[in-house]
Amino acid sequence: MNIGRIIKGVGGNYYVSAKGKIYKCSARGKFRKAKITPTVGDYVQFTILDENECEGALDTIEKRKNILLRPRVANIDCAIITFAATSPDINRDLLDRFLILAETQNIPKVIICINKSDLVSQEEKDAFASIYEPYYKVVFTSAEENILIPESNRQTGEISRKIERGKHTTRQVELLRADDETYIVDSPGFTSLSLDFLQSEELEKYFREFKPYLNKCRFNDCRHLQEPDCAVKEQIGKDINKERYDSFVSLYEELKQRR
């Protein structure tokens, strides 16, 4: 039995990296019957059907330690959530949603990466970093000076002059090999992210800065909204940034209404 990792899935075929090669594999019928979908990032056991043509068939998917639904990718050790510093401006609502998504999957390490940092002032960088540090590592970079995998030759699109946004060129989720132990996920960009898989009451658990103060409120079922003697609200402007608290309230109301 051969062991590898799915790096891409296209048209019902799964491309598995193993033994220094890429094998084009089909999924056996048992996966469809069990309603199991092989996913980019999965570690798998597979049978080689044709070594010369690098073709095979998936036999077993190893137990996943986590999985994101958007982008759909499994077994993530580190999430680097990347936004441009400007053109367009950082979408704080979408950033907070991605952070919550990462928290729900217990991803060990989460980093906020701000690209195009050469286009904003140090004061702007400091103001942004103060919102999320020390709960997350925040790094500022420029793709022109810090390309992670230059040899990948990824397609890029021109910036729209009208809306100052790039155009999506990535069509599917794919793992790009950085070294023997490291892959980087390339995925289509997103302009929205639904959190409707969460209950509104769960949301408090996924704001890291709230955690030291949970279960310290006057009421056991405190939702940190209008209740008196709320330990979370007492920290607004101190250990809890006001903008992050406002984000929590907005998302809480959204989840409550959807339910």
PDB file of C-alpha atoms in Angstrom:
ATOM      1  CA  MET A   1       0.000   0.000   0.000  1.00  0.00           C
ATOM      2  CA  ASN A   2       1.267   3.460  -0.917  1.00  0.00           C
ATOM      3  CA  ILE A   3       0.812   6.579   1.209  1.00  0.00           C
ATOM      4  CA  GLY A   4       0.628  10.115  -0.156  1.00  0.00           C
ATOM      5  CA  ARG A   5      -1.193  13.417   0.120  1.00  0.00           C
ATOM      6  CA  ILE A   6      -3.832  14.887  -2.156  1.00  0.00           C
ATOM      7  CA  ILE A   7      -2.546  18.154  -3.578  1.00  0.00           C
ATOM      8  CA  LYS A   8      -5.310  18.885  -6.088  1.00  0.00           C
ATOM      9  CA  GLY A   9      -8.710  17.607  -7.205  1.00  0.00           C
ATOM     10  CA  VAL A  10     -10.042  18.272 -10.704  1.00  0.00           C
ATOM     11  CA  GLY A  11     -13.008  16.710 -12.485  1.00  0.00           C
ATOM     12  CA  GLY A  12     -13.308  13.736 -10.152  1.00  0.00           C
ATOM     13  CA  ASN A  13      -9.587  12.971 -10.279  1.00  0.00           C
ATOM     14  CA  TYR A  14      -7.270  13.448  -7.311  1.00  0.00           C
ATOM     15  CA  TYR A  15      -3.593  14.223  -7.704  1.00  0.00           C
ATOM     16  CA  VAL A  16      -1.537  12.530  -4.988  1.00  0.00           C
ATOM     17  CA  SER A  17       2.028  13.464  -4.103  1.00  0.00           C
ATOM     18  CA  ALA A  18       4.080  10.406  -3.124  1.00  0.00           C
ATOM     19  CA  LYS A  19       7.610   9.107  -3.631  1.00  0.00           C
ATOM     20  CA  GLY A  20       8.649  12.254  -5.454  1.00  0.00           C
ATOM     21  CA  LYS A  21       5.920  11.848  -8.080  1.00  0.00           C
ATOM     22  CA  ILE A  22       2.359  13.028  -8.673  1.00  0.00           C
ATOM     23  CA  TYR A  23      -0.172  10.225  -9.245  1.00  0.00           C
ATOM     24  CA  LYS A  24      -3.507  10.870 -10.929  1.00  0.00           C
ATOM     25  CA  CYS A  25      -6.005   8.826  -8.881  1.00  0.00           C
ATOM     26  CA  SER A  26      -9.671   8.020  -9.087  1.00  0.00           C
ATOM     27  CA  ALA A  27     -11.787   7.472  -5.982  1.00  0.00           C
ATOM     28  CA  ARG A  28     -13.183   3.982  -5.530  1.00  0.00           C
ATOM     29  CA  GLY A  29     -16.956   3.558  -5.468  1.00  0.00           C
ATOM     30  CA  LYS A  30     -16.993   2.933  -1.717  1.00  0.00           C
ATOM     31  CA  PHE A  31     -16.291   6.625  -1.097  1.00  0.00           C
ATOM     32  CA  ARG A  32     -19.388   7.677  -3.018  1.00  0.00           C
ATOM     33  CA  LYS A  33     -21.530   5.055  -1.277  1.00  0.00           C
ATOM     34  CA  ALA A  34     -20.317   6.254   2.119  1.00  0.00           C
ATOM     35  CA  LYS A  35     -20.767   9.896   1.042  1.00  0.00           C
ATOM     36  CA  ILE A  36     -17.104  10.605   1.730  1.00  0.00           C
ATOM     37  CA  THR A  37     -15.444  13.276  -0.394  1.00  0.00           C
ATOM     38  CA  PRO A  38     -11.645  13.149  -0.728  1.00  0.00           C
ATOM     39  CA  THR A  39     -10.228  16.579   0.029  1.00  0.00           C
ATOM     40  CA  VAL A  40      -7.085  18.512  -0.808  1.00  0.00           C
ATOM     41  CA  GLY A  41      -4.696  18.016   2.116  1.00  0.00           C
ATOM     42  CA  ASP A  42      -5.923  14.492   2.917  1.00  0.00           C
ATOM     43  CA  TYR A  43      -3.336  11.846   3.646  1.00  0.00           C
ATOM     44  CA  VAL A  44      -4.387   8.747   1.720  1.00  0.00           C
ATOM     45  CA  GLN A  45      -3.504   5.156   0.990  1.00  0.00           C
ATOM     46  CA  PHE A  46      -3.681   4.361  -2.694  1.00  0.00           C
ATOM     47  CA  THR A  47      -2.968   1.594  -5.186  1.00  0.00           C
ATOM     48  CA  ILE A  48      -0.717   2.255  -8.177  1.00  0.00           C
ATOM     49  CA  LEU A  49      -2.483   1.013 -11.316  1.00  0.00           C
ATOM     50  CA  ASP A  50       0.116   2.152 -13.851  1.00  0.00           C
ATOM     51  CA  GLU A  51       3.547   3.234 -12.646  1.00  0.00           C
ATOM     52  CA  ASN A  52       4.666   4.521 -16.030  1.00  0.00           C
ATOM     53  CA  GLU A  53       1.592   6.726 -16.455  1.00  0.00           C
ATOM     54  CA  CYS A  54       1.499   7.588 -12.723  1.00  0.00           C
ATOM     55  CA  GLU A  55      -2.118   6.495 -12.359  1.00  0.00           C
ATOM     56  CA  GLY A  56      -3.748   5.012  -9.290  1.00  0.00           C
ATOM     57  CA  ALA A  57      -6.883   4.575  -7.168  1.00  0.00           C
ATOM     58  CA  LEU A  58      -7.637   5.902  -3.696  1.00  0.00           C
ATOM     59  CA  ASP A  59      -8.197   3.197  -1.092  1.00  0.00           C
ATOM     60  CA  THR A  60      -8.336   4.888   2.314  1.00  0.00           C
ATOM     61  CA  ILE A  61      -8.392   8.407   3.732  1.00  0.00           C
ATOM     62  CA  GLU A  62      -6.420   8.774   6.947  1.00  0.00           C
ATOM     63  CA  LYS A  63      -8.090  10.433   9.936  1.00  0.00           C
ATOM     64  CA  ARG A  64      -8.149  14.222   9.542  1.00  0.00           C
ATOM     65  CA  LYS A  65      -6.973  16.470  12.357  1.00  0.00           C
ATOM     66  CA  ASN A  66      -9.059  19.358  11.001  1.00  0.00           C
ATOM     67  CA  ILE A  67     -10.833  20.512   7.860  1.00  0.00           C
ATOM     68  CA  LEU A  68     -11.927  23.871   6.499  1.00  0.00           C
ATOM     69  CA  LEU A  69     -15.036  24.048   4.373  1.00  0.00           C
ATOM     70  CA  ARG A  70     -14.006  27.250   2.590  1.00  0.00           C
ATOM     71  CA  PRO A  71     -11.499  26.843   1.163  1.00  0.00           C
ATOM     72  CA  ARG A  72     -12.037  23.099   1.455  1.00  0.00           C
ATOM     73  CA  VAL A  73      -8.701  21.744   2.684  1.00  0.00           C
ATOM     74  CA  ALA A  74      -7.713  19.277   5.405  1.00  0.00           C
ATOM     75  CA  ASN A  75      -4.891  18.796   7.922  1.00  0.00           C
ATOM     76  CA  ILE A  76      -3.810  22.398   8.373  1.00  0.00           C
ATOM     77  CA  ASP A  77      -0.950  23.236  10.740  1.00  0.00           C
ATOM     78  CA  CYS A  78      -0.892  26.993  10.191  1.00  0.00           C
ATOM     79  CA  ALA A  79      -3.375  29.444   8.716  1.00  0.00           C
ATOM     80  CA  ILE A  80      -1.966  32.647   7.218  1.00  0.00           C
ATOM     81  CA  ILE A  81      -4.908  34.957   6.630  1.00  0.00           C
ATOM     82  CA  THR A  82      -3.811  37.480   4.026  1.00  0.00           C
ATOM     83  CA  PHE A  83      -5.284  40.848   3.127  1.00  0.00           C
ATOM     84  CA  ALA A  84      -3.982  43.860   1.247  1.00  0.00           C
ATOM     85  CA  ALA A  85      -3.215  46.908   3.376  1.00  0.00           C
ATOM     86  CA  THR A  86      -4.889  49.121   0.796  1.00  0.00           C
ATOM     87  CA  SER A  87      -6.361  49.044  -2.726  1.00  0.00           C
ATOM     88  CA  PRO A  88      -8.680  47.635  -1.500  1.00  0.00           C
ATOM     89  CA  ASP A  89      -8.730  48.483   2.193  1.00  0.00           C
ATOM     90  CA  ILE A  90      -8.748  45.634   4.720  1.00  0.00           C
ATOM     91  CA  ASN A  91     -12.181  44.069   5.060  1.00  0.00           C
ATOM     92  CA  ARG A  92     -12.263  43.769   8.844  1.00  0.00           C
ATOM     93  CA  ASP A  93     -15.567  41.891   8.895  1.00  0.00           C
ATOM     94  CA  LEU A  94     -14.225  39.217   6.548  1.00  0.00           C
ATOM     95  CA  LEU A  95     -10.954  39.016   8.490  1.00  0.00           C
ATOM     96  CA  ASP A  96     -12.820  38.377  11.745  1.00  0.00           C
ATOM     97  CA  ARG A  97     -14.891  35.679  10.042  1.00  0.00           C
ATOM     98  CA  PHE A  98     -11.759  33.908   8.838  1.00  0.00           C
ATOM     99  CA  LEU A  99     -10.281  34.086  12.334  1.00  0.00           C
ATOM    100  CA  ILE A 100     -13.434  32.522  13.771  1.00  0.00           C
ATOM    101  CA  LEU A 101     -13.365  29.806  11.113  1.00  0.00           C
ATOM    102  CA  ALA A 102      -9.757  28.981  12.017  1.00  0.00           C
ATOM    103  CA  GLU A 103     -10.639  28.894  15.725  1.00  0.00           C
ATOM    104  CA  THR A 104     -13.509  26.467  15.191  1.00  0.00           C
ATOM    105  CA  GLN A 105     -11.091  23.981  13.605  1.00  0.00           C
ATOM    106  CA  ASN A 106      -8.428  24.305  16.326  1.00  0.00           C
ATOM    107  CA  ILE A 107      -5.732  25.227  13.838  1.00  0.00           C
ATOM    108  CA  PRO A 108      -2.544  25.318  15.961  1.00  0.00           C
ATOM    109  CA  LYS A 109      -1.116  28.541  14.558  1.00  0.00           C
ATOM    110  CA  VAL A 110      -2.921  31.517  13.021  1.00  0.00           C
ATOM    111  CA  ILE A 111      -1.076  34.467  11.479  1.00  0.00           C
ATOM    112  CA  ILE A 112      -2.531  37.667  10.033  1.00  0.00           C
ATOM    113  CA  CYS A 113      -0.500  38.744   7.015  1.00  0.00           C
ATOM    114  CA  ILE A 114      -0.944  42.205   5.506  1.00  0.00           C
ATOM    115  CA  ASN A 115       0.389  42.570   1.972  1.00  0.00           C
ATOM    116  CA  LYS A 116       1.148  45.857   0.146  1.00  0.00           C
ATOM    117  CA  SER A 117       2.482  47.183   3.442  1.00  0.00           C
ATOM    118  CA  ASP A 118       4.814  49.512   1.574  1.00  0.00           C
ATOM    119  CA  LEU A 119       1.764  51.559   0.581  1.00  0.00           C
ATOM    120  CA  VAL A 120       0.706  52.553   4.125  1.00  0.00           C
ATOM    121  CA  SER A 121       2.365  54.472   6.940  1.00  0.00           C
ATOM    122  CA  GLN A 122       3.942  53.003  10.048  1.00  0.00           C
ATOM    123  CA  GLU A 123       1.220  54.675  12.114  1.00  0.00           C
ATOM    124  CA  GLU A 124      -1.448  52.827  10.138  1.00  0.00           C
ATOM    125  CA  LYS A 125       0.383  49.531  10.623  1.00  0.00           C
ATOM    126  CA  ASP A 126       0.719  50.104  14.366  1.00  0.00           C
ATOM    127  CA  ALA A 127      -2.962  50.994  14.696  1.00  0.00           C
ATOM    128  CA  PHE A 128      -4.034  47.825  12.931  1.00  0.00           C
ATOM    129  CA  ALA A 129      -1.616  45.565  14.813  1.00  0.00           C
ATOM    130  CA  SER A 130      -2.829  46.921  18.175  1.00  0.00           C
ATOM    131  CA  ILE A 131      -6.288  45.508  17.496  1.00  0.00           C
ATOM    132  CA  TYR A 132      -5.174  41.896  17.101  1.00  0.00           C
ATOM    133  CA  GLU A 133      -1.933  41.576  19.038  1.00  0.00           C
ATOM    134  CA  PRO A 134      -1.035  39.843  21.297  1.00  0.00           C
ATOM    135  CA  TYR A 135      -3.759  37.323  20.481  1.00  0.00           C
ATOM    136  CA  TYR A 136      -2.510  36.770  16.927  1.00  0.00           C
ATOM    137  CA  LYS A 137       0.817  37.298  15.230  1.00  0.00           C
ATOM    138  CA  VAL A 138       0.543  40.128  12.712  1.00  0.00           C
ATOM    139  CA  VAL A 139       3.114  40.461   9.925  1.00  0.00           C
ATOM    140  CA  PHE A 140       3.412  43.123   7.248  1.00  0.00           C
ATOM    141  CA  THR A 141       4.931  42.219   3.909  1.00  0.00           C
ATOM    142  CA  SER A 142       5.087  42.958   0.198  1.00  0.00           C
ATOM    143  CA  ALA A 143       4.661  40.254  -2.428  1.00  0.00           C
ATOM    144  CA  GLU A 144       7.198  41.996  -4.644  1.00  0.00           C
ATOM    145  CA  GLU A 145       9.881  41.488  -1.999  1.00  0.00           C
ATOM    146  CA  ASN A 146       8.700  38.271  -0.290  1.00  0.00           C
ATOM    147  CA  ILE A 147       7.448  35.707  -2.814  1.00  0.00           C
ATOM    148  CA  LEU A 148       7.199  32.378  -0.994  1.00  0.00           C
ATOM    149  CA  ILE A 149       7.480  29.999  -3.967  1.00  0.00           C
ATOM    150  CA  PRO A 150       8.832  31.910  -7.004  1.00  0.00           C
ATOM    151  CA  GLU A 151       9.113  28.756  -9.110  1.00  0.00           C
ATOM    152  CA  SER A 152       5.370  28.068  -8.853  1.00  0.00           C
ATOM    153  CA  ASN A 153       4.729  30.600 -11.644  1.00  0.00           C
ATOM    154  CA  ARG A 154       1.192  31.297 -10.464  1.00  0.00           C
ATOM    155  CA  GLN A 155      -0.972  33.303 -12.843  1.00  0.00           C
ATOM    156  CA  THR A 156      -1.875  36.800 -11.701  1.00  0.00           C
ATOM    157  CA  GLY A 157      -4.340  39.286 -13.105  1.00  0.00           C
ATOM    158  CA  GLU A 158      -4.170  43.004 -13.721  1.00  0.00           C
ATOM    159  CA  ILE A 159      -5.525  45.374 -11.079  1.00  0.00           C
ATOM    160  CA  SER A 160      -8.870  46.862 -12.032  1.00  0.00           C
ATOM    161  CA  ARG A 161      -8.490  50.635 -12.322  1.00  0.00           C
ATOM    162  CA  LYS A 162     -12.161  51.141 -11.527  1.00  0.00           C
ATOM    163  CA  ILE A 163     -12.389  49.253  -8.225  1.00  0.00           C
ATOM    164  CA  GLU A 164      -8.648  48.912  -7.459  1.00  0.00           C
ATOM    165  CA  ARG A 165      -8.975  45.167  -6.958  1.00  0.00           C
ATOM    166  CA  GLY A 166      -7.181  42.228  -8.471  1.00  0.00           C
ATOM    167  CA  LYS A 167      -9.060  39.640 -10.513  1.00  0.00           C
ATOM    168  CA  HIS A 168      -9.278  36.042  -9.313  1.00  0.00           C
ATOM    169  CA  THR A 169      -7.133  33.710 -11.403  1.00  0.00           C
ATOM    170  CA  THR A 170      -6.998  30.661  -9.097  1.00  0.00           C
ATOM    171  CA  ARG A 171      -9.797  28.259 -10.029  1.00  0.00           C
ATOM    172  CA  GLN A 172      -9.326  25.403  -7.576  1.00  0.00           C
ATOM    173  CA  VAL A 173      -7.705  24.647  -4.232  1.00  0.00           C
ATOM    174  CA  GLU A 174      -4.184  23.300  -4.651  1.00  0.00           C
ATOM    175  CA  LEU A 175      -1.224  22.512  -2.404  1.00  0.00           C
ATOM    176  CA  LEU A 176       2.075  24.016  -3.571  1.00  0.00           C
ATOM    177  CA  ARG A 177       5.205  22.261  -2.340  1.00  0.00           C
ATOM    178  CA  ALA A 178       7.607  24.544  -0.473  1.00  0.00           C
ATOM    179  CA  ASP A 179       9.912  21.767   0.801  1.00  0.00           C
ATOM    180  CA  ASP A 180       9.769  18.132   1.870  1.00  0.00           C
ATOM    181  CA  GLU A 181       7.716  18.940   4.962  1.00  0.00           C
ATOM    182  CA  THR A 182       5.776  22.010   3.877  1.00  0.00           C
ATOM    183  CA  TYR A 183       2.912  22.754   1.496  1.00  0.00           C
ATOM    184  CA  ILE A 184       1.168  26.080   0.969  1.00  0.00           C
ATOM    185  CA  VAL A 185      -2.505  26.172  -0.016  1.00  0.00           C
ATOM    186  CA  ASP A 186      -3.399  28.263  -3.040  1.00  0.00           C
ATOM    187  CA  SER A 187      -7.131  28.871  -3.247  1.00  0.00           C
ATOM    188  CA  PRO A 188      -9.628  31.201  -4.921  1.00  0.00           C
ATOM    189  CA  GLY A 189     -10.163  34.471  -3.088  1.00  0.00           C
ATOM    190  CA  PHE A 190     -13.343  35.209  -1.141  1.00  0.00           C
ATOM    191  CA  THR A 191     -15.416  38.332  -0.717  1.00  0.00           C
ATOM    192  CA  SER A 192     -17.847  36.781   1.788  1.00  0.00           C
ATOM    193  CA  LEU A 193     -17.913  33.971   4.331  1.00  0.00           C
ATOM    194  CA  SER A 194     -21.007  32.617   6.063  1.00  0.00           C
ATOM    195  CA  LEU A 195     -20.770  31.414   9.652  1.00  0.00           C
ATOM    196  CA  ASP A 196     -24.230  29.870   9.692  1.00  0.00           C
ATOM    197  CA  PHE A 197     -22.797  26.541  10.864  1.00  0.00           C
ATOM    198  CA  LEU A 198     -22.402  28.206  14.280  1.00  0.00           C
ATOM    199  CA  GLN A 199     -24.961  28.847  16.979  1.00  0.00           C
ATOM    200  CA  SER A 200     -24.965  32.436  18.260  1.00  0.00           C
ATOM    201  CA  GLU A 201     -24.270  31.177  21.800  1.00  0.00           C
ATOM    202  CA  GLU A 202     -21.047  29.517  20.608  1.00  0.00           C
ATOM    203  CA  LEU A 203     -19.518  32.676  19.183  1.00  0.00           C
ATOM    204  CA  GLU A 204     -17.939  33.871  22.438  1.00  0.00           C
ATOM    205  CA  LYS A 205     -15.598  30.850  22.439  1.00  0.00           C
ATOM    206  CA  TYR A 206     -13.934  31.936  19.198  1.00  0.00           C
ATOM    207  CA  PHE A 207     -12.836  35.421  20.239  1.00  0.00           C
ATOM    208  CA  ARG A 208      -9.481  34.768  21.908  1.00  0.00           C
ATOM    209  CA  GLU A 209      -9.511  37.970  23.922  1.00  0.00           C
ATOM    210  CA  PHE A 210     -12.822  36.962  25.546  1.00  0.00           C
ATOM    211  CA  LYS A 211     -11.561  33.657  26.943  1.00  0.00           C
ATOM    212  CA  PRO A 212      -9.961  34.905  30.205  1.00  0.00           C
ATOM    213  CA  TYR A 213     -13.285  36.522  31.177  1.00  0.00           C
ATOM    214  CA  LEU A 214     -15.820  33.868  30.211  1.00  0.00           C
ATOM    215  CA  ASN A 215     -17.682  32.326  33.154  1.00  0.00           C
ATOM    216  CA  LYS A 216     -16.792  35.344  35.290  1.00  0.00           C
ATOM    217  CA  CYS A 217     -19.943  37.309  34.537  1.00  0.00           C
ATOM    218  CA  ARG A 218     -22.737  37.789  37.054  1.00  0.00           C
ATOM    219  CA  PHE A 219     -25.059  35.534  35.033  1.00  0.00           C
ATOM    220  CA  ASN A 220     -24.041  32.068  33.848  1.00  0.00           C
ATOM    221  CA  ASP A 221     -25.895  32.536  30.558  1.00  0.00           C
ATOM    222  CA  CYS A 222     -24.504  36.037  29.931  1.00  0.00           C
ATOM    223  CA  ARG A 223     -24.368  36.861  26.222  1.00  0.00           C
ATOM    224  CA  HIS A 224     -22.167  39.940  26.804  1.00  0.00           C
ATOM    225  CA  LEU A 225     -24.723  42.297  25.298  1.00  0.00           C
ATOM    226  CA  GLN A 226     -27.078  44.168  27.645  1.00  0.00           C
ATOM    227  CA  GLU A 227     -26.528  42.147  30.819  1.00  0.00           C
ATOM    228  CA  PRO A 228     -25.208  43.929  33.943  1.00  0.00           C
ATOM    229  CA  ASP A 229     -21.926  42.971  35.623  1.00  0.00           C
ATOM    230  CA  CYS A 230     -20.524  41.414  32.457  1.00  0.00           C
ATOM    231  CA  ALA A 231     -16.809  40.586  32.806  1.00  0.00           C
ATOM    232  CA  VAL A 232     -16.323  40.795  29.051  1.00  0.00           C
ATOM    233  CA  LYS A 233     -17.876  44.242  28.668  1.00  0.00           C
ATOM    234  CA  GLU A 234     -15.821  45.506  31.600  1.00  0.00           C
ATOM    235  CA  GLN A 235     -12.699  44.873  29.513  1.00  0.00           C
ATOM    236  CA  ILE A 236     -13.806  46.913  26.484  1.00  0.00           C
ATOM    237  CA  GLY A 237     -11.131  49.520  25.847  1.00  0.00           C
ATOM    238  CA  LYS A 238      -8.730  47.587  28.078  1.00  0.00           C
ATOM    239  CA  ASP A 239      -7.890  43.990  27.133  1.00  0.00           C
ATOM    240  CA  ILE A 240     -10.700  43.869  24.564  1.00  0.00           C
ATOM    241  CA  ASN A 241     -10.576  46.257  21.628  1.00  0.00           C
ATOM    242  CA  LYS A 242     -13.840  48.160  21.090  1.00  0.00           C
ATOM    243  CA  GLU A 243     -13.874  47.378  17.357  1.00  0.00           C
ATOM    244  CA  ARG A 244     -13.476  43.665  18.026  1.00  0.00           C
ATOM    245  CA  TYR A 245     -16.306  43.762  20.551  1.00  0.00           C
ATOM    246  CA  ASP A 246     -18.523  45.555  18.019  1.00  0.00           C
ATOM    247  CA  SER A 247     -17.654  42.834  15.501  1.00  0.00           C
ATOM    248  CA  PHE A 248     -18.759  40.211  18.035  1.00  0.00           C
ATOM    249  CA  VAL A 249     -22.093  41.964  18.590  1.00  0.00           C
ATOM    250  CA  SER A 250     -22.746  42.281  14.844  1.00  0.00           C
ATOM    251  CA  LEU A 251     -21.948  38.617  14.169  1.00  0.00           C
ATOM    252  CA  TYR A 252     -23.974  37.488  17.185  1.00  0.00           C
ATOM    253  CA  GLU A 253     -27.068  39.292  15.932  1.00  0.00           C
ATOM    254  CA  GLU A 254     -26.543  37.909  12.426  1.00  0.00           C
ATOM    255  CA  LEU A 255     -26.345  34.312  13.705  1.00  0.00           C
ATOM    256  CA  LYS A 256     -29.313  34.810  16.028  1.00  0.00           C
ATOM    257  CA  GLN A 257     -31.505  36.138  13.203  1.00  0.00           C
ATOM    258  CA  ARG A 258     -30.518  33.334  10.825  1.00  0.00           C
ATOM    259  CA  ARG A 259     -31.435  30.697  13.376  1.00  0.00           C
TER     260      ARG A 259
END
